mmCIF file of C-alpha atoms and ligand atoms in Angstrom:
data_model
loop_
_atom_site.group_PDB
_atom_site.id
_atom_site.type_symbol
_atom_site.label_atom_id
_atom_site.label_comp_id
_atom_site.label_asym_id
_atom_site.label_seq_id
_atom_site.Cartn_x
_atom_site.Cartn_y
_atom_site.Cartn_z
ATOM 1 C CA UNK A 14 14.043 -21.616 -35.273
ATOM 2 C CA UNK A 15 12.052 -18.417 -34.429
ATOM 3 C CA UNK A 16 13.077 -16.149 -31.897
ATOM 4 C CA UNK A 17 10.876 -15.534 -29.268
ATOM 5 C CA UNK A 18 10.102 -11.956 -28.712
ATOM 6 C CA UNK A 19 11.608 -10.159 -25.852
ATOM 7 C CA UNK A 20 8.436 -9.571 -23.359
ATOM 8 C CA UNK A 21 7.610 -6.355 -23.054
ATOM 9 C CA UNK A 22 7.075 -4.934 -19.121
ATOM 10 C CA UNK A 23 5.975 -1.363 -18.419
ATOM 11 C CA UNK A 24 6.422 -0.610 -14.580
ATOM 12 C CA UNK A 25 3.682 2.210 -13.564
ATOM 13 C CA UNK A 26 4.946 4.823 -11.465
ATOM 14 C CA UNK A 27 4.042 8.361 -10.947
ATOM 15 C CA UNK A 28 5.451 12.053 -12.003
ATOM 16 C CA UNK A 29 7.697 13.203 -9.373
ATOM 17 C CA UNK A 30 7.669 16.545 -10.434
ATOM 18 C CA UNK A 31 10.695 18.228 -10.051
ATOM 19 C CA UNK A 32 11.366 16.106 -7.004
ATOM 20 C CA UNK A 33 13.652 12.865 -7.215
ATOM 21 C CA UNK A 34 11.195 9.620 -8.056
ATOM 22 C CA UNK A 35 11.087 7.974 -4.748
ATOM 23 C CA UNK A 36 10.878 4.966 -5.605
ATOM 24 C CA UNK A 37 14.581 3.320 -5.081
ATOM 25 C CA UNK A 38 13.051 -0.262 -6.268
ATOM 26 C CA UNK A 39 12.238 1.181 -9.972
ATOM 27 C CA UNK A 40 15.804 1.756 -11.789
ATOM 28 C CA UNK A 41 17.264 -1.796 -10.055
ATOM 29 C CA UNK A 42 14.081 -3.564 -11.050
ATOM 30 C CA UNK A 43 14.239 -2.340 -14.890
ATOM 31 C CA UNK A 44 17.619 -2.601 -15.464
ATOM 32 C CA UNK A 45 17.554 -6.357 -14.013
ATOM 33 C CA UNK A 46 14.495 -6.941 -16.490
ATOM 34 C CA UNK A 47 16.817 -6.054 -19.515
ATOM 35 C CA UNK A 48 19.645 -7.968 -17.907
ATOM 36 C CA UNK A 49 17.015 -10.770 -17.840
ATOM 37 C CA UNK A 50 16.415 -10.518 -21.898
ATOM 38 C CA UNK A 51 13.030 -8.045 -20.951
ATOM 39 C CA UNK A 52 12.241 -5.184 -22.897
ATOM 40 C CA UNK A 53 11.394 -3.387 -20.102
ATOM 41 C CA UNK A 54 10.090 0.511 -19.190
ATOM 42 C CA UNK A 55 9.183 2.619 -16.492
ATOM 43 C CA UNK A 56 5.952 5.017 -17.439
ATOM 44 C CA UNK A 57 3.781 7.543 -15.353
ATOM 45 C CA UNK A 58 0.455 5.625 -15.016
ATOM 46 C CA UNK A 59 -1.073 9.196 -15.973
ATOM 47 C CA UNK A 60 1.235 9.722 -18.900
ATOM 48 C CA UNK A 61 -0.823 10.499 -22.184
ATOM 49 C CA UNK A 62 1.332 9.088 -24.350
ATOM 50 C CA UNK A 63 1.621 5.578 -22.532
ATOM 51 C CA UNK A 64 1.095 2.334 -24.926
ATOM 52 C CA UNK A 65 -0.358 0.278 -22.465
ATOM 53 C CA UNK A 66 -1.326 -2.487 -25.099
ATOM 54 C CA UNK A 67 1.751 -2.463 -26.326
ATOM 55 C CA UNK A 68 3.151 -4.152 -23.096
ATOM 56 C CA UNK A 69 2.104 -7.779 -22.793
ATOM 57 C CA UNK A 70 2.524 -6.815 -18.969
ATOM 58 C CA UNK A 71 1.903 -3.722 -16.606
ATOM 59 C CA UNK A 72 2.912 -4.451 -13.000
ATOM 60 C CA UNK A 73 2.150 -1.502 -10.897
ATOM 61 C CA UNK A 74 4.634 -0.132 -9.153
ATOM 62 C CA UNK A 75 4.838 3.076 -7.435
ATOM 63 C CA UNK A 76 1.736 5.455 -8.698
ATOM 64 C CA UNK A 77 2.047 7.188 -5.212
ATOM 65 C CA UNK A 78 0.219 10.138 -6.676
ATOM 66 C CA UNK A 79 -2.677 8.266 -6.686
ATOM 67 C CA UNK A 80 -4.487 8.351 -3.044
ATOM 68 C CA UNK A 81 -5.832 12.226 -3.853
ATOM 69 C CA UNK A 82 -6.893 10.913 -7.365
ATOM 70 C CA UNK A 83 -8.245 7.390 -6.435
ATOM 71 C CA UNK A 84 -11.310 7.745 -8.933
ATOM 72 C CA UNK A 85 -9.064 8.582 -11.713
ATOM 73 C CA UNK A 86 -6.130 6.108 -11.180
ATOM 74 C CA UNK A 87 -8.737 3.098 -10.534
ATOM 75 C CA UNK A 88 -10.312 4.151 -13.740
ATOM 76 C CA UNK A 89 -7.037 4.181 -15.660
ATOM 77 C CA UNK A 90 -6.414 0.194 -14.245
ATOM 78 C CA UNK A 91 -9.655 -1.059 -15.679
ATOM 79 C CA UNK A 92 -8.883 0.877 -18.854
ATOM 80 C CA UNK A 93 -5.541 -0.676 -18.750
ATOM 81 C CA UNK A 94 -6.677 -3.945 -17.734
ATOM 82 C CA UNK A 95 -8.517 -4.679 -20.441
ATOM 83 C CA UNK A 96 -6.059 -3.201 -22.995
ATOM 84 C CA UNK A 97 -3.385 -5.936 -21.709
ATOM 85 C CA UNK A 98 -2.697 -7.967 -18.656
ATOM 86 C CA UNK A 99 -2.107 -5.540 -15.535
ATOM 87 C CA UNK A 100 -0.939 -6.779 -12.247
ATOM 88 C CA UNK A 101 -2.668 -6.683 -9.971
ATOM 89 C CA UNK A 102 -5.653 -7.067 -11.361
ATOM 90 C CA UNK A 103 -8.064 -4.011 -11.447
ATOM 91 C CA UNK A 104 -10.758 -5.196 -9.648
ATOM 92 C CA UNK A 105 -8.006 -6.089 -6.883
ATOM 93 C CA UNK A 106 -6.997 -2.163 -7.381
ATOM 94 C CA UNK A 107 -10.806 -1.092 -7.267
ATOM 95 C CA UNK A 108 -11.355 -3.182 -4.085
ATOM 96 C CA UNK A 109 -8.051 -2.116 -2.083
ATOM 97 C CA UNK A 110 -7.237 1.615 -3.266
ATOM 98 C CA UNK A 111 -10.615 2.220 -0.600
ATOM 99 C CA UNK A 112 -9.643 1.339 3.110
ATOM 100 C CA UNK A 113 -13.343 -0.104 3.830
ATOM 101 C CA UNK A 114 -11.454 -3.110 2.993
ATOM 102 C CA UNK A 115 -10.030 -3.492 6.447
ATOM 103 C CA UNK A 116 -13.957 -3.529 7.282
ATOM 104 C CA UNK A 117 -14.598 -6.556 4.290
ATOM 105 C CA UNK A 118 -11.193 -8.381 6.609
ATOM 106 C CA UNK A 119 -13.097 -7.850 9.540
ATOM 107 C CA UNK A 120 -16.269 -9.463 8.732
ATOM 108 C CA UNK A 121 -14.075 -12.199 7.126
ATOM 109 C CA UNK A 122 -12.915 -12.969 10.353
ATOM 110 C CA UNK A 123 -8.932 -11.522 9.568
ATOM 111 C CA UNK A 124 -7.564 -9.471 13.050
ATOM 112 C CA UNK A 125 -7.309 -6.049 12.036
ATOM 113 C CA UNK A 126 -6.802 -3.137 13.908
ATOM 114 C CA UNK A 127 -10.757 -1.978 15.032
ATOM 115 C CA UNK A 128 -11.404 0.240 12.672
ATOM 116 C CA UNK A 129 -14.920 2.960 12.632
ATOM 117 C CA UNK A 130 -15.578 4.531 9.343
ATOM 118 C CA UNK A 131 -17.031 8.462 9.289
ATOM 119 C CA UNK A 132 -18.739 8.786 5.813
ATOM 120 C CA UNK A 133 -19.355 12.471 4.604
ATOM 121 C CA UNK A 134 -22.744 13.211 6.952
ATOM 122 C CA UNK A 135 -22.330 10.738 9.368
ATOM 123 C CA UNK A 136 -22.293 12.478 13.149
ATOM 124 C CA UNK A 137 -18.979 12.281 14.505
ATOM 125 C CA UNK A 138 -18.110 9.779 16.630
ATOM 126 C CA UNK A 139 -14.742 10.055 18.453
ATOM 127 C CA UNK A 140 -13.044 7.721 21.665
ATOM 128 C CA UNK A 141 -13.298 9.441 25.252
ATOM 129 C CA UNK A 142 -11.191 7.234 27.103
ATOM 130 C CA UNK A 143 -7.796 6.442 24.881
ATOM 131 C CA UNK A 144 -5.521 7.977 22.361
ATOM 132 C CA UNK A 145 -6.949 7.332 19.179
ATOM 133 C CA UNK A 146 -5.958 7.848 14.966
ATOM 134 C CA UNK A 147 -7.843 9.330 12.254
ATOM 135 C CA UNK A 148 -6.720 9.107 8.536
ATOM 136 C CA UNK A 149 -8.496 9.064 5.292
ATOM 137 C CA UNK A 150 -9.862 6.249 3.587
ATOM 138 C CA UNK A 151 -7.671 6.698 0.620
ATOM 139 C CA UNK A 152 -4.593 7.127 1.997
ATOM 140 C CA UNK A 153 -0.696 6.521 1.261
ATOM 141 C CA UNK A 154 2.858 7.436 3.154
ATOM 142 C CA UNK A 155 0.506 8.674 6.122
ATOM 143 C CA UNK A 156 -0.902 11.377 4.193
ATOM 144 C CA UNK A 157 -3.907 12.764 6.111
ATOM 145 C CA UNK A 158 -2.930 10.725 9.574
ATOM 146 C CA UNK A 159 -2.487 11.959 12.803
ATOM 147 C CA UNK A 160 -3.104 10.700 16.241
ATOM 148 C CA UNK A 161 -5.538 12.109 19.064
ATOM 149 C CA UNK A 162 -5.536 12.278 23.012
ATOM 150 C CA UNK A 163 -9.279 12.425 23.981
ATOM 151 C CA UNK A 164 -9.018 15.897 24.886
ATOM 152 C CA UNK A 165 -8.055 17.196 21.507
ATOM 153 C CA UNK A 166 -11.609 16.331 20.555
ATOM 154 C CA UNK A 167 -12.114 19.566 18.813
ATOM 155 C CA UNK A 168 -9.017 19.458 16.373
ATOM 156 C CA UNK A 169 -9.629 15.667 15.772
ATOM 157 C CA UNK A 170 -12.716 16.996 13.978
ATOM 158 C CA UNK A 171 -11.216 19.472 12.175
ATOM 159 C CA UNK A 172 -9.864 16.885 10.889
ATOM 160 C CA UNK A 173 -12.321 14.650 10.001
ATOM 161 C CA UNK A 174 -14.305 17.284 8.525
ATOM 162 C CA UNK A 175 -11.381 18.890 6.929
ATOM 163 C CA UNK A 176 -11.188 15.093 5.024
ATOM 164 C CA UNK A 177 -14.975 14.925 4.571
ATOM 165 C CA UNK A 178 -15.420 18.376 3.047
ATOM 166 C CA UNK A 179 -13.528 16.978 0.177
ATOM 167 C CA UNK A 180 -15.823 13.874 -0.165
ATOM 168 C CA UNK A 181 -13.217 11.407 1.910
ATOM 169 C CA UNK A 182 -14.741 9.164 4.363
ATOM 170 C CA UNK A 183 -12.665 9.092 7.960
ATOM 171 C CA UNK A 184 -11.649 6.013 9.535
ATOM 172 C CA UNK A 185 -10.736 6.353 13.190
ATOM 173 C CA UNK A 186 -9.089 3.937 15.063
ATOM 174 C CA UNK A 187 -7.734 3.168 18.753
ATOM 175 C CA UNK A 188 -4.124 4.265 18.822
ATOM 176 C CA UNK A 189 -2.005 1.015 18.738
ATOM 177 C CA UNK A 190 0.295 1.710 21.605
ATOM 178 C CA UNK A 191 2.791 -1.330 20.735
ATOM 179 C CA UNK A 192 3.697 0.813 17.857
ATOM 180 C CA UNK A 193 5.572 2.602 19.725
ATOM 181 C CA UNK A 194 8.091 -0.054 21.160
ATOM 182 C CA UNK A 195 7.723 -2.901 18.567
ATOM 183 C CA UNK A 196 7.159 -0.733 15.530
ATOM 184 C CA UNK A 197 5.172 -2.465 12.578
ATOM 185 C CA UNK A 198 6.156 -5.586 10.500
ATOM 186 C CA UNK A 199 5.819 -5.494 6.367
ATOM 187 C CA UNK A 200 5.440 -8.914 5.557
ATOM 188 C CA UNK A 201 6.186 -8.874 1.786
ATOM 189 C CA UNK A 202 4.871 -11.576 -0.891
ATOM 190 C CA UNK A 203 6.058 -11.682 -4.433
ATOM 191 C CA UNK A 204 4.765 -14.808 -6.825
ATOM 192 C CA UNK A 205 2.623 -16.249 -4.142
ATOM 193 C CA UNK A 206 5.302 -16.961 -1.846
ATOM 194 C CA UNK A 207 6.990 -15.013 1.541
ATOM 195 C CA UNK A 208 9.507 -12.555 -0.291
ATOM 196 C CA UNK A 209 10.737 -10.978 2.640
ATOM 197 C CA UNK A 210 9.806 -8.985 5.754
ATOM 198 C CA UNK A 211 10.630 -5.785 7.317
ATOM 199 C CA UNK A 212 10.377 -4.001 10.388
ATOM 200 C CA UNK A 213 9.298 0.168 10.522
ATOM 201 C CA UNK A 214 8.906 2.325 13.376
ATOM 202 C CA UNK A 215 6.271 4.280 14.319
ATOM 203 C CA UNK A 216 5.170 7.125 11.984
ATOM 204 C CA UNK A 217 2.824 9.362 13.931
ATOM 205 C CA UNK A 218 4.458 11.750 16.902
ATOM 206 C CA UNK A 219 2.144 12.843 19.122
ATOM 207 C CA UNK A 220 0.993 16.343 18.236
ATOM 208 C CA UNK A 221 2.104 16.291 14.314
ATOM 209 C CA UNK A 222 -0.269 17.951 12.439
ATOM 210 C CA UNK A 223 -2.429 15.810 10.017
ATOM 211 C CA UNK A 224 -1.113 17.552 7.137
ATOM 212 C CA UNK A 225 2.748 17.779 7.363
ATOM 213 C CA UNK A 226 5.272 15.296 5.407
ATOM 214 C CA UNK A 227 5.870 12.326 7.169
ATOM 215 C CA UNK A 228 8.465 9.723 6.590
ATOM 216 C CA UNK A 229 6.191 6.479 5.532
ATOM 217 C CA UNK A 230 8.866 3.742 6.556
ATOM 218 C CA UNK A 231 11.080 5.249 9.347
ATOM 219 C CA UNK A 232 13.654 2.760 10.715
ATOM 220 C CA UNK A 233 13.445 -0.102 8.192
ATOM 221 C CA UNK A 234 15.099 -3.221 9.044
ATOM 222 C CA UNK A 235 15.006 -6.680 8.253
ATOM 223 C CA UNK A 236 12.733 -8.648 10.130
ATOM 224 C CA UNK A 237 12.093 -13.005 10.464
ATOM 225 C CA UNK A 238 8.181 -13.215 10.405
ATOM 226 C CA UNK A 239 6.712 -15.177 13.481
ATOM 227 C CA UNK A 240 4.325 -18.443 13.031
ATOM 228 C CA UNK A 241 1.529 -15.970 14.338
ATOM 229 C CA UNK A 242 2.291 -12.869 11.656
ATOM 230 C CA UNK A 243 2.667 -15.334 8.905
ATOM 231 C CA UNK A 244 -0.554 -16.538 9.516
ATOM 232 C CA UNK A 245 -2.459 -13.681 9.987
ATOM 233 C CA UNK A 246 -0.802 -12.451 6.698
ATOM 234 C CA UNK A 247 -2.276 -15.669 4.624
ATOM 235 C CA UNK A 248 -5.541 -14.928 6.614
ATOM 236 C CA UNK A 249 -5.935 -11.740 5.178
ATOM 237 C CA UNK A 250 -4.772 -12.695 1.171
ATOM 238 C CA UNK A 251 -7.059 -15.513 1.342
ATOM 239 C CA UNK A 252 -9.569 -13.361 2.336
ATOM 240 C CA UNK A 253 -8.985 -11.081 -0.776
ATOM 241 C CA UNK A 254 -13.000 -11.045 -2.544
ATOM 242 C CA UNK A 255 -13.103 -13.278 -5.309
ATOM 243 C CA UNK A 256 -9.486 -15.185 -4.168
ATOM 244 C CA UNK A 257 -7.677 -13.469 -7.597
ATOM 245 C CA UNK A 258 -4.001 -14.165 -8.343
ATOM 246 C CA UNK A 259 -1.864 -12.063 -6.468
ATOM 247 C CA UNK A 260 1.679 -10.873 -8.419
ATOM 248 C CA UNK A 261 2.306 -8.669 -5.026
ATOM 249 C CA UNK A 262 1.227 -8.129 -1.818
ATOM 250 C CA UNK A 263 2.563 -6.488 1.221
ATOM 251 C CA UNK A 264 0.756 -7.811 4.614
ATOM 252 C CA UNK A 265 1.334 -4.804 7.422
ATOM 253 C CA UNK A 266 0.997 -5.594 11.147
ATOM 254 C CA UNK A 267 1.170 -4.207 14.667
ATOM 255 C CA UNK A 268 0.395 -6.219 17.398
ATOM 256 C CA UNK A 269 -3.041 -5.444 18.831
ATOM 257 C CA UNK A 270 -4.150 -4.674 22.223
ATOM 258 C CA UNK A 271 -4.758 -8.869 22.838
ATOM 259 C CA UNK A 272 -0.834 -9.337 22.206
ATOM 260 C CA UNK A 273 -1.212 -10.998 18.617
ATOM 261 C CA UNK A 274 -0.573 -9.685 15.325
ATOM 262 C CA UNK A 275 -3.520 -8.035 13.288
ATOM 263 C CA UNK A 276 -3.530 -6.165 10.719
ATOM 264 C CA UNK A 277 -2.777 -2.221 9.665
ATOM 265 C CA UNK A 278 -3.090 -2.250 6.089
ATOM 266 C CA UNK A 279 -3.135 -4.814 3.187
ATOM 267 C CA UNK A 280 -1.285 -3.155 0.352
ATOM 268 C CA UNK A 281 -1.947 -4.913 -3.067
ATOM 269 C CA UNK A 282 -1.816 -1.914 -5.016
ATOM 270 C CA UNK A 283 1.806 -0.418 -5.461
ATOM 271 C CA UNK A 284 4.054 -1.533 -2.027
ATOM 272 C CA UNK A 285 7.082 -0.619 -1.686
ATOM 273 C CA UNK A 286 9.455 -3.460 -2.186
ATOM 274 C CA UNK A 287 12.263 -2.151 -0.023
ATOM 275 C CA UNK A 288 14.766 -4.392 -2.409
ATOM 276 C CA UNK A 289 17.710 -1.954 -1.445
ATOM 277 C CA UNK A 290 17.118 -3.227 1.958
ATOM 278 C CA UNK A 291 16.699 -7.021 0.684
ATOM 279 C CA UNK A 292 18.802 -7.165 -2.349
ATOM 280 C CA UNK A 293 19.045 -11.039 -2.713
ATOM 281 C CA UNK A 294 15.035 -11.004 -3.535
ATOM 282 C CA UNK A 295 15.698 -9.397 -6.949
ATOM 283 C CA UNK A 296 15.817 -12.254 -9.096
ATOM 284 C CA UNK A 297 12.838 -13.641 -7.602
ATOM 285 C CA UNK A 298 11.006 -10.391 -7.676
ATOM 286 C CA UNK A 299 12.391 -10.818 -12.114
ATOM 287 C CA UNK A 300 11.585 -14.307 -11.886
ATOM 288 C CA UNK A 301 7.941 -13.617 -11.101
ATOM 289 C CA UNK A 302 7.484 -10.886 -13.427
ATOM 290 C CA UNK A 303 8.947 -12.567 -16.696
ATOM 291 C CA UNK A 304 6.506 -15.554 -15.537
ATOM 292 C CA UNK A 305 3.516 -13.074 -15.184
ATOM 293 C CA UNK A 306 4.260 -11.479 -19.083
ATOM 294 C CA UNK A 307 4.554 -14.970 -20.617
ATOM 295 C CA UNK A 308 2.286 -17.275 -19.054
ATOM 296 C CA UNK A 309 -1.011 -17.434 -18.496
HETATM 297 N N1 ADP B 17 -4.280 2.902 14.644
HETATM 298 C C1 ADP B 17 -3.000 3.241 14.574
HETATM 299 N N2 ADP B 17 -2.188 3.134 15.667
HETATM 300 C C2 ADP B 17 -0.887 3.484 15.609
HETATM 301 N N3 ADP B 17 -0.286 3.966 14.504
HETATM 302 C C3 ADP B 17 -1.046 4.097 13.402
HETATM 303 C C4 ADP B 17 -2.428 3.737 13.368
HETATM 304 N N4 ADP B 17 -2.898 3.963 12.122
HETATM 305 C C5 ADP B 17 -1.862 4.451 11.408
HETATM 306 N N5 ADP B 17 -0.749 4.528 12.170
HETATM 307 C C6 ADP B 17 0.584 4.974 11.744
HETATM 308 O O1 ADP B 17 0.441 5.700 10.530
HETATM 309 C C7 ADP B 17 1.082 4.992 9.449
HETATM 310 C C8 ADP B 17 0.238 5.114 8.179
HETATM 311 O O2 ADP B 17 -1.017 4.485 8.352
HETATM 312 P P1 ADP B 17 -1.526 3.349 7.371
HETATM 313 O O3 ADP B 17 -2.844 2.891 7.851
HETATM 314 O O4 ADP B 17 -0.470 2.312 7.220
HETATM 315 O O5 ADP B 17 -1.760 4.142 6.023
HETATM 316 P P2 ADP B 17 -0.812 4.429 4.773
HETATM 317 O O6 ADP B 17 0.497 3.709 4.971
HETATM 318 O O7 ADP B 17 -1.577 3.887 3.616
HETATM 319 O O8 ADP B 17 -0.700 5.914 4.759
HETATM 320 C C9 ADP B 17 1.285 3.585 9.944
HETATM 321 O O9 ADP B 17 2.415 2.982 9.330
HETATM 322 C C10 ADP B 17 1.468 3.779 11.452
HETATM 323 O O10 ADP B 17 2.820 4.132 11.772
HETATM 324 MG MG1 MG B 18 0.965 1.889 5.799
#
């Protein structure tokens, strides 16, 4: 009988540099691949040497490098989507690496937190009667985010046009004060299906500067999604253009100034899995993958 061939995963994460790789997930997940009969590898996405066809699966893990290179790394999934199969799909990448998504939720109806866009040339247009966030369109680990009081009007656009000088639209939006007390819940799906959830605290202080380090998920815990977050979660993957099949997705929500759950940020392009704080979703999080590179 002929063997079948071992699939062969690359996970797509970025160059730390001289830095430690982040990404805590990455060495559990691969080695539980091989344990799993995968041939499995972890690559830079921007690595010139990278086979992607050689893989009959990328799954994109941690390219946190990307949110100052956007053009470049959405470029690099279409190449690599149509050199073999890449999850998620590029055109999911394309449409969620640029936050005018939460805009495309809106429309669809989804509860998201209100969200105004400042495009490079647009005047700018900043609350006057309550605290308030700007942050960059292409954004990751809070890079670029700080919040406002209406009388810091003049730093605010600093930083807007600090952002827009380098072709970045803005987005500003009402400071969600709940933050602050019930932090935000990471409602994580892996193969279609709840995964797990997590609660983080707040990330913005008042008065941090938009450009220093921030720690993206302070405070993690485990959290048991309500009726109302899990269904504002499946609101917002349904409401994904073009309803593609989702590997992974990470639903983020606050609770809005009405007292129900809406939503912060739909991340379908390299979440954090947070496995070291949910260690018994592994071999789901394997099971999914292997079924991704095989099937299909
Ligand atoms: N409107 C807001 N109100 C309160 N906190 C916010 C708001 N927008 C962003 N934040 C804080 O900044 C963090 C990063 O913002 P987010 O939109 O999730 O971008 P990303 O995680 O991609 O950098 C959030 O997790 C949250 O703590
Ligand atoms: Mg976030």
């Amino acid at each position: 009988m002929a063997r079948t061939a071992a699939p062969r995963i690359a996970l797509a994460t970025y160059d730390p540099g001289p830095r430690v790789n982040h990404d805590r997930d990455l060495p559990v997940l691969v080695e539980a691949l091989r344990e799993a009969g995968a041939d499995a590898v972890a690559l830079r996405w921007d690595d010139p040497a990278a086979d992607w066809a050689g893989h009959d699966l990328v799954v994109i893990r941690s390219t946190w490098d990307y949110s100052w290179r956007a053009a470049e790394f959405v470029a690099w999934a279409e190449k690599t989507g149509e050199a073999t199969r890449l999850a998620n799909p590029a055109e999911v990448v394309r449409w969620n690496t640029d936050k005018r998504y939460i805009g495309d939720l809106a429309r669809a109806g989804v509860p998201v937190v209100p969200t105004d866009y400042l495009a490079p040339g647009d005047p700018v247009r900043l609350p006057e009667a309550h605290e308030y966030v700007v942050k960059p369109t292409s954004g990751a680990g809070a890079r670029f985010a700080a919040r406002y009081t209406p009388d810091q009007r003049e730093t605010a656009t600093a930083h807007v046009e600090r952002m827009r000088a380098e072709g970045l639209t803005a987005m500003v939006q009402p400071f969600v004060a709940s933050i602050d007390t019930e932090g935000e819940r990471a409602l994580q799906f892996f193969g279609g299906r709840l995964l797990h959830a997590s609660r983080k605290g707040a990330v913005l202080a008042p008065g941090t500067a938009y450009d220093a380090e921030k720690t993206a998920h302070p405070d993690l815990v485990p959290w048991t999604p309500t009726e109302a977050e899990l269904a504002v979660a499946e609101r917002a993957l349904a409401a994904v253009p073009g309803r593609p099949e989702l590997l992974y997705a990470r639903v983020d929500l606050v609770t809005g100034a009405d007292g129900q759950p809406c939503v912060m940020e739909l991340e379908l392009v390299e979440p954090n899995l947070f496995l070291w704080l949910h260690p018994a979703s592994l071999p789901r999080v394997v099971e999914a993958i292997l079924t991704a590179a095989t099937t299909g």
